[in-house]
Amino acid sequence: MRLEAVELRVVELPLRFPFETSFGREETKRAVLVCAYADGLAGWGEAPVMSAPLYNEETVETAWHVLRDFLVPALLGQPVEHPRDVRHRLRFVRRHHMTKAGLEAAVWDLFAQRRGRSLRNLLGGVRDRVEVGVSLGIEPTVADLVRRVEAFVAQGYRRVKVKIRPGWDVEVVRELRRRFPDLPLQVDANSAYTLDDAAVFEAMDEFGLLLVEQPLAEDDLVDHAKLQARLRTPVCLDESIVHPHDARKAAELGSCRVVNIKPARLGGLANAVETHDVCASHGMPVWCGGMLETGIGRLANLALASLPNFRLPGDLSASDRYFHEDLIEPPVVLERDGTVRVPTEAGVAPRVRRDRVDRVTVRRECLRP
Ligand code: OSB
Ligand code: MG
């Protein structure tokens, strides 16, 4: 197929409640959406970049610039045989993984529609439903966090992840454990610590956490290996794994025992599948993380999470955990058993509500060959 036009949009949706991590606080969800046109079809993708370069180096502005001036021109008007080829065609631009993932996802969506096949089917998924959890930010007080956890557990979420940072860690987790002794619980530090803080993680070892996510610097597989050697709790890497070969290195070094797979962080679904396979070959379980995606990115993540080595619940909550109104219909909903259904439609587009996308669009540009 040949991409005839690509439309870029910046969207802004209010979050139902602010999301605070060790690197910052978000009250509004911004993202860049990519809509690619070919053969009378429209394919949608989301680049879940943030407003500020705090999680990685990308922002809404860099994604716009790199898509408009480099990535989209490299594909427009050219034949694209398979969405798996897109990553090779975009490799001339270094990094900008979340940006590339948005464009690649739009091509996957076109391809799924043309073939009349679901993304699950195209990616090699094997499940109808996936177990999901909820990721909760830092709250003003521990009592506020406890109330949030109670509310999500009551809704049926099976595991809870809480953000930690220096000063909001051991005592917070101790209190959560006291209140919820059997709850599958994990923490995410978003790189807020160094190896000098190992005692913090040793103290948390007694709480039976499922894992501790990205405790140390993103570029430090060596210190993560030293930390993992001192803990019973599995270390899970997020920010550190930006390419399938990072997963191999982390496995060989013993830097982690679990990997969080986010297609966006890895530059798209093809790299995400490859990372899944690398981890499987090392006997290392993975789970699907998130970047507060709208339904457009979330449906693709759900398809990915149906692959066999996704063995822990994902950060793939229902639409109403994030937004009053999602961009897709029907929205993502939580089933009574704490799972979410894997989409069976041919691609994402059949569920996209263009009228809602239009309402939240704050910037738009259509690119042609
Ligand atoms: O580190 O996993 C993270 C959101 C934005 C940036 C980084 C992270 C997160 C989350 C949210 O934890 C996961 C979700 O989409 O629910
Ligand atoms: Mg994380």
Short mmCIF file of C-alpha atoms and ligand atoms in Angstrom, two decimals:
data_model
loop_
_atom_site.label_atom_id
_atom_site.label_comp_id
_atom_site.label_asym_id
_atom_site.label_seq_id
_atom_site.Cartn_x
_atom_site.Cartn_y
_atom_site.Cartn_z
CA MET A 1 0.00 0.00 0.00
CA ARG A 2 0.97 3.61 -0.51
CA LEU A 3 0.36 6.36 2.07
CA GLU A 4 -1.59 9.09 0.29
CA ALA A 5 -1.75 11.56 3.16
CA VAL A 6 -0.92 11.73 6.84
CA GLU A 7 -2.77 13.98 9.23
CA LEU A 8 -1.11 14.99 12.49
CA ARG A 9 -3.02 16.27 15.50
CA VAL A 10 -2.24 17.39 19.00
CA VAL A 11 -5.05 16.44 21.34
CA GLU A 12 -5.71 17.58 24.89
CA LEU A 13 -8.01 15.71 27.26
CA PRO A 14 -8.51 16.56 30.93
CA LEU A 15 -7.44 13.67 33.18
CA ARG A 16 -10.07 12.65 35.73
CA PHE A 17 -7.49 13.23 38.43
CA PRO A 18 -3.90 14.50 38.35
CA PHE A 19 -1.12 11.95 37.96
CA GLU A 20 2.04 12.71 39.93
CA THR A 21 5.30 10.77 39.64
CA SER A 22 8.85 11.28 40.84
CA PHE A 23 9.41 13.40 37.70
CA GLY A 24 6.35 15.59 37.64
CA ARG A 25 2.61 16.11 37.73
CA GLU A 26 0.14 15.92 34.84
CA GLU A 27 -3.40 17.27 34.93
CA THR A 28 -4.07 17.20 31.22
CA LYS A 29 -3.31 14.35 28.87
CA ARG A 30 -1.68 15.60 25.68
CA ALA A 31 -0.67 13.35 22.82
CA VAL A 32 0.10 13.45 19.13
CA LEU A 33 -2.29 11.42 16.99
CA VAL A 34 -1.36 10.20 13.54
CA CYS A 35 -4.00 9.39 10.94
CA ALA A 36 -2.64 7.81 7.77
CA TYR A 37 -4.73 7.46 4.59
CA ALA A 38 -4.43 4.73 1.94
CA ASP A 39 -6.89 3.01 -0.41
CA GLY A 40 -9.90 4.80 1.06
CA LEU A 41 -9.00 3.75 4.62
CA ALA A 42 -7.82 5.78 7.60
CA GLY A 43 -5.39 4.23 10.09
CA TRP A 44 -4.88 5.68 13.56
CA GLY A 45 -1.87 5.75 15.84
CA GLU A 46 -0.96 7.53 19.05
CA ALA A 47 2.43 8.92 20.06
CA PRO A 48 1.89 9.15 23.84
CA VAL A 49 4.51 11.83 24.35
CA MET A 50 4.30 14.10 27.38
CA SER A 51 4.38 17.88 27.52
CA ALA A 52 7.83 17.97 29.15
CA PRO A 53 10.91 15.79 28.49
CA LEU A 54 10.89 14.11 31.91
CA TYR A 55 10.08 10.45 31.26
CA ASN A 56 12.29 10.41 28.17
CA GLU A 57 13.70 13.09 25.88
CA GLU A 58 10.55 13.51 23.80
CA THR A 59 7.81 16.11 24.09
CA VAL A 60 4.67 17.00 22.14
CA GLU A 61 6.69 19.65 20.29
CA THR A 62 9.57 17.32 19.36
CA ALA A 63 7.13 14.66 18.17
CA TRP A 64 5.37 17.18 15.96
CA HIS A 65 8.63 18.47 14.50
CA VAL A 66 10.17 15.04 13.91
CA LEU A 67 7.01 13.57 12.39
CA ARG A 68 6.29 16.55 10.15
CA ASP A 69 9.81 17.25 8.96
CA PHE A 70 11.45 13.80 8.90
CA LEU A 71 9.41 10.66 9.58
CA VAL A 72 6.22 11.29 7.63
CA PRO A 73 8.09 12.56 4.51
CA ALA A 74 10.13 9.32 4.55
CA LEU A 75 6.96 7.22 4.14
CA LEU A 76 4.54 9.44 2.22
CA GLY A 77 3.86 8.32 -1.32
CA GLN A 78 6.19 5.34 -0.93
CA PRO A 79 5.01 1.74 -1.01
CA VAL A 80 4.85 0.05 2.41
CA GLU A 81 4.59 -3.73 2.19
CA HIS A 82 4.20 -4.61 5.86
CA PRO A 83 4.04 -2.54 9.06
CA ARG A 84 7.02 -4.55 10.34
CA ASP A 85 9.13 -2.74 7.70
CA VAL A 86 8.30 0.70 9.07
CA ARG A 87 10.90 0.59 11.83
CA HIS A 88 13.66 -0.03 9.27
CA ARG A 89 12.44 2.85 7.14
CA LEU A 90 12.49 5.18 10.15
CA ARG A 91 15.85 4.08 11.50
CA PHE A 92 17.69 6.98 9.85
CA VAL A 93 16.27 9.15 12.65
CA ARG A 94 17.95 8.34 15.95
CA ARG A 95 15.73 7.57 18.95
CA HIS A 96 12.41 9.50 19.14
CA HIS A 97 10.82 6.14 19.89
CA MET A 98 7.39 7.29 21.04
CA THR A 99 7.16 9.50 17.97
CA LYS A 100 8.04 6.63 15.62
CA ALA A 101 5.60 4.34 17.45
CA GLY A 102 2.72 6.71 16.63
CA LEU A 103 3.39 6.55 12.90
CA GLU A 104 4.05 2.80 12.90
CA ALA A 105 0.76 2.21 14.76
CA ALA A 106 -1.18 4.08 12.07
CA VAL A 107 0.34 1.75 9.45
CA TRP A 108 -0.52 -1.34 11.56
CA ASP A 109 -4.10 -0.08 11.74
CA LEU A 110 -4.31 0.38 7.96
CA PHE A 111 -2.84 -3.07 7.43
CA ALA A 112 -5.27 -4.72 9.87
CA GLN A 113 -8.23 -3.12 8.12
CA ARG A 114 -7.02 -4.12 4.66
CA ARG A 115 -6.50 -7.71 5.76
CA GLY A 116 -9.71 -7.77 7.81
CA ARG A 117 -7.73 -9.12 10.78
CA SER A 118 -7.44 -8.02 14.39
CA LEU A 119 -4.18 -6.63 15.73
CA ARG A 120 -4.13 -9.51 18.21
CA ASN A 121 -4.17 -11.94 15.35
CA LEU A 122 -1.50 -10.05 13.38
CA LEU A 123 0.83 -9.76 16.38
CA GLY A 124 0.48 -13.38 17.49
CA GLY A 125 -1.73 -12.88 20.54
CA VAL A 126 -3.25 -15.93 22.19
CA ARG A 127 -5.71 -14.57 24.79
CA ASP A 128 -9.25 -13.13 24.68
CA ARG A 129 -8.84 -11.19 27.92
CA VAL A 130 -5.88 -9.79 29.77
CA GLU A 131 -5.41 -9.16 33.47
CA VAL A 132 -5.03 -5.51 34.28
CA GLY A 133 -4.02 -3.35 37.19
CA VAL A 134 -4.04 0.32 37.98
CA SER A 135 -1.10 2.71 38.31
CA LEU A 136 -1.57 5.35 41.00
CA GLY A 137 0.39 8.55 41.39
CA ILE A 138 1.79 10.25 44.45
CA GLU A 139 -1.00 11.75 46.58
CA PRO A 140 -0.97 14.64 49.06
CA THR A 141 -1.26 12.20 52.00
CA VAL A 142 -1.10 8.45 52.61
CA ALA A 143 -4.78 8.56 53.62
CA ASP A 144 -5.62 9.96 50.16
CA LEU A 145 -3.68 7.13 48.52
CA VAL A 146 -5.41 4.52 50.70
CA ARG A 147 -8.80 5.92 49.62
CA ARG A 148 -7.81 5.69 45.95
CA VAL A 149 -6.59 2.10 46.36
CA GLU A 150 -9.85 1.16 48.13
CA ALA A 151 -11.90 2.62 45.29
CA PHE A 152 -9.98 0.77 42.56
CA VAL A 153 -9.97 -2.53 44.44
CA ALA A 154 -13.75 -2.16 44.86
CA GLN A 155 -14.04 -1.70 41.08
CA GLY A 156 -12.28 -5.03 40.59
CA TYR A 157 -8.68 -4.15 39.74
CA ARG A 158 -6.44 -7.11 40.54
CA ARG A 159 -3.20 -5.38 41.25
CA VAL A 160 -2.10 -1.92 42.22
CA LYS A 161 1.09 -0.08 41.33
CA VAL A 162 2.06 3.00 43.29
CA LYS A 163 4.62 5.60 42.40
CA ILE A 164 7.41 6.17 44.90
CA ARG A 165 10.15 8.76 45.35
CA PRO A 166 12.56 9.61 48.18
CA GLY A 167 10.41 10.52 51.17
CA TRP A 168 7.36 8.69 49.78
CA ASP A 169 8.41 5.07 49.87
CA VAL A 170 8.90 2.56 52.71
CA GLU A 171 6.36 4.04 55.11
CA VAL A 172 3.76 4.43 52.37
CA VAL A 173 4.16 0.82 51.30
CA ARG A 174 4.11 -0.37 54.93
CA GLU A 175 0.77 1.36 55.45
CA LEU A 176 -0.68 -0.04 52.20
CA ARG A 177 0.42 -3.54 53.24
CA ARG A 178 -1.16 -3.10 56.66
CA ARG A 179 -4.47 -2.09 55.02
CA PHE A 180 -4.36 -4.53 52.08
CA PRO A 181 -2.37 -7.58 53.26
CA ASP A 182 -3.16 -9.78 50.24
CA LEU A 183 -3.29 -7.22 47.44
CA PRO A 184 -0.88 -7.83 44.56
CA LEU A 185 1.16 -4.65 44.90
CA GLN A 186 4.16 -3.16 43.10
CA VAL A 187 6.04 0.15 43.12
CA ASP A 188 7.52 2.36 40.41
CA ALA A 189 10.36 4.81 41.19
CA ASN A 190 10.85 6.24 37.68
CA SER A 191 14.63 6.36 38.25
CA ALA A 192 14.46 8.48 41.42
CA TYR A 193 17.17 6.58 43.38
CA THR A 194 20.82 5.59 43.24
CA LEU A 195 22.61 2.52 44.52
CA ASP A 196 23.37 4.49 47.72
CA ASP A 197 19.64 4.12 48.48
CA ALA A 198 19.76 0.30 48.34
CA ALA A 199 18.60 0.18 51.97
CA VAL A 200 15.23 1.61 50.90
CA PHE A 201 14.65 -1.37 48.62
CA GLU A 202 16.04 -3.86 51.15
CA ALA A 203 13.51 -2.48 53.64
CA MET A 204 10.71 -2.98 51.09
CA ASP A 205 11.77 -6.58 50.49
CA GLU A 206 9.63 -7.72 53.42
CA PHE A 207 6.37 -6.47 51.87
CA GLY A 208 6.08 -9.21 49.27
CA LEU A 209 5.86 -6.80 46.34
CA LEU A 210 5.37 -8.26 42.88
CA LEU A 211 8.26 -6.11 41.68
CA VAL A 212 10.04 -2.77 42.00
CA GLU A 213 10.01 -0.86 38.73
CA GLN A 214 12.93 1.24 37.49
CA PRO A 215 14.51 2.12 40.82
CA LEU A 216 17.76 3.55 39.35
CA ALA A 217 18.96 5.60 36.41
CA GLU A 218 17.71 4.66 32.97
CA ASP A 219 21.22 4.17 31.60
CA ASP A 220 22.50 2.03 34.43
CA LEU A 221 22.14 -1.70 33.81
CA VAL A 222 25.21 -2.37 35.96
CA ASP A 223 23.92 -0.78 39.16
CA HIS A 224 20.52 -2.39 38.61
CA ALA A 225 22.31 -5.75 38.53
CA LYS A 226 24.03 -4.92 41.82
CA LEU A 227 20.72 -3.91 43.37
CA GLN A 228 18.89 -6.99 42.05
CA ALA A 229 21.56 -9.22 43.62
CA ARG A 230 20.69 -7.75 47.03
CA LEU A 231 16.90 -8.22 46.74
CA ARG A 232 14.42 -11.07 46.75
CA THR A 233 11.84 -8.82 45.07
CA PRO A 234 12.22 -8.82 41.28
CA VAL A 235 13.55 -5.60 39.77
CA CYS A 236 11.54 -4.63 36.67
CA LEU A 237 12.98 -2.27 34.07
CA ASP A 238 10.93 0.32 32.20
CA GLU A 239 12.95 3.38 31.07
CA SER A 240 16.15 1.31 30.64
CA ILE A 241 14.75 -0.97 27.94
CA VAL A 242 14.39 1.06 24.74
CA HIS A 243 15.44 -1.62 22.27
CA PRO A 244 15.12 -5.43 22.13
CA HIS A 245 18.88 -5.76 22.63
CA ASP A 246 18.61 -3.87 25.94
CA ALA A 247 16.42 -6.74 27.18
CA ARG A 248 19.09 -9.26 26.21
CA LYS A 249 21.79 -7.26 27.98
CA ALA A 250 19.66 -6.80 31.09
CA ALA A 251 18.95 -10.54 31.18
CA GLU A 252 22.63 -11.44 30.72
CA LEU A 253 23.77 -8.97 33.38
CA GLY A 254 21.00 -9.88 35.83
CA SER A 255 19.83 -6.26 35.93
CA CYS A 256 16.18 -7.31 36.29
CA ARG A 257 13.92 -10.36 36.45
CA VAL A 258 10.91 -8.75 34.76
CA VAL A 259 10.48 -6.28 31.89
CA ASN A 260 7.78 -3.67 31.40
CA ILE A 261 7.02 -3.55 27.67
CA LYS A 262 5.63 -0.30 26.29
CA PRO A 263 5.40 -0.26 22.51
CA ALA A 264 5.83 3.51 22.57
CA ARG A 265 9.10 3.41 24.50
CA LEU A 266 10.44 0.72 22.17
CA GLY A 267 9.64 2.55 18.95
CA GLY A 268 6.53 0.56 18.05
CA LEU A 269 4.71 -2.76 18.05
CA ALA A 270 7.29 -4.64 15.96
CA ASN A 271 10.06 -3.88 18.45
CA ALA A 272 7.68 -4.64 21.31
CA VAL A 273 6.98 -8.12 19.90
CA GLU A 274 10.71 -8.69 19.39
CA THR A 275 11.43 -7.61 22.97
CA HIS A 276 8.69 -9.96 24.18
CA ASP A 277 10.40 -12.81 22.30
CA VAL A 278 13.88 -11.94 23.63
CA CYS A 279 12.53 -11.94 27.19
CA ALA A 280 10.72 -15.24 26.61
CA SER A 281 13.95 -16.82 25.36
CA HIS A 282 15.59 -15.81 28.67
CA GLY A 283 12.65 -17.10 30.73
CA MET A 284 11.89 -13.55 31.81
CA PRO A 285 8.20 -12.62 32.20
CA VAL A 286 6.93 -9.31 30.81
CA TRP A 287 3.88 -7.12 31.31
CA CYS A 288 2.43 -4.26 29.31
CA GLY A 289 3.02 -0.78 30.68
CA GLY A 290 1.24 2.39 29.64
CA MET A 291 1.72 6.10 29.07
CA LEU A 292 -1.83 7.18 29.99
CA GLU A 293 -2.81 6.47 26.38
CA THR A 294 -6.18 7.42 24.95
CA GLY A 295 -8.26 4.52 23.66
CA ILE A 296 -6.40 4.75 20.34
CA GLY A 297 -3.07 3.72 21.87
CA ARG A 298 -4.73 1.52 24.49
CA LEU A 299 -6.45 -0.83 22.00
CA ALA A 300 -3.10 -1.59 20.36
CA ASN A 301 -1.48 -2.17 23.77
CA LEU A 302 -4.28 -4.61 24.68
CA ALA A 303 -3.67 -6.57 21.50
CA LEU A 304 0.02 -6.79 22.35
CA ALA A 305 -0.67 -7.86 25.93
CA SER A 306 -2.43 -10.97 24.62
CA LEU A 307 0.92 -12.52 23.62
CA PRO A 308 1.93 -15.56 25.70
CA ASN A 309 4.87 -14.16 27.71
CA PHE A 310 2.78 -11.28 29.13
CA ARG A 311 2.47 -13.01 32.47
CA LEU A 312 1.78 -10.16 34.90
CA PRO A 313 -1.17 -7.73 34.94
CA GLY A 314 -0.67 -4.67 32.74
CA ASP A 315 -1.06 -0.92 33.29
CA LEU A 316 -4.03 -1.17 30.96
CA SER A 317 -6.87 0.26 32.96
CA ALA A 318 -10.37 0.99 31.69
CA SER A 319 -11.06 4.24 29.84
CA ASP A 320 -12.90 5.68 32.85
CA ARG A 321 -9.79 5.43 35.03
CA TYR A 322 -8.26 8.20 32.92
CA PHE A 323 -10.97 10.16 31.08
CA HIS A 324 -14.57 11.26 31.40
CA GLU A 325 -14.96 10.41 27.73
CA ASP A 326 -12.48 8.38 25.70
CA LEU A 327 -11.87 8.79 21.96
CA ILE A 328 -13.18 5.29 21.20
CA GLU A 329 -16.62 3.69 21.34
CA PRO A 330 -17.23 1.35 23.00
CA PRO A 331 -14.65 2.40 25.59
CA VAL A 332 -12.27 -0.02 27.33
CA VAL A 333 -14.13 -1.49 30.30
CA LEU A 334 -13.10 -3.61 33.26
CA GLU A 335 -14.79 -7.02 33.39
CA ARG A 336 -16.02 -8.42 36.70
CA ASP A 337 -13.04 -10.78 36.91
CA GLY A 338 -10.47 -7.96 36.77
CA THR A 339 -9.67 -8.41 33.10
CA VAL A 340 -10.16 -6.37 29.95
CA ARG A 341 -11.26 -7.87 26.66
CA VAL A 342 -8.74 -7.93 23.85
CA PRO A 343 -10.22 -6.10 20.84
CA THR A 344 -11.46 -8.35 18.04
CA GLU A 345 -12.20 -5.65 15.44
CA ALA A 346 -10.01 -5.32 12.37
CA GLY A 347 -7.78 -2.57 13.74
CA VAL A 348 -8.42 0.46 15.88
CA ALA A 349 -10.27 2.69 13.38
CA PRO A 350 -13.68 0.94 13.66
CA ARG A 351 -13.91 2.22 17.25
CA VAL A 352 -12.46 5.72 16.80
CA ARG A 353 -15.02 8.53 17.27
CA ARG A 354 -13.78 11.20 14.90
CA ASP A 355 -16.24 13.77 16.28
CA ARG A 356 -14.68 13.41 19.73
CA VAL A 357 -11.17 13.52 18.30
CA ASP A 358 -12.12 16.76 16.52
CA ARG A 359 -13.42 18.27 19.75
CA VAL A 360 -10.13 17.71 21.63
CA THR A 361 -7.82 18.63 18.73
CA VAL A 362 -5.83 21.79 19.42
CA ARG A 363 -3.51 21.59 16.41
CA ARG A 364 -3.78 19.85 13.09
CA GLU A 365 -1.86 19.56 9.85
CA CYS A 366 -2.33 17.37 6.80
CA LEU A 367 0.81 16.26 4.94
CA ARG A 368 0.80 15.06 1.32
CA PRO A 369 3.58 13.80 -0.95
O1 OSB B 1 6.56 4.86 34.44
O2 OSB B 1 5.04 3.51 33.92
C1 OSB B 1 5.44 4.67 34.00
C2 OSB B 1 2.66 7.08 32.97
C3 OSB B 1 3.39 8.04 32.32
C4 OSB B 1 4.76 7.92 32.25
C5 OSB B 1 5.40 6.83 32.84
C6 OSB B 1 4.66 5.86 33.48
C7 OSB B 1 3.27 6.00 33.58
C8 OSB B 1 2.41 5.08 34.30
C9 OSB B 1 0.95 5.06 33.89
O3 OSB B 1 2.76 4.44 35.25
C10 OSB B 1 0.52 3.77 33.35
C11 OSB B 1 -0.84 3.88 32.70
O4 OSB B 1 -0.90 4.22 31.49
O5 OSB B 1 -1.84 3.62 33.38
MG MG B 2 7.36 2.95 34.87
#
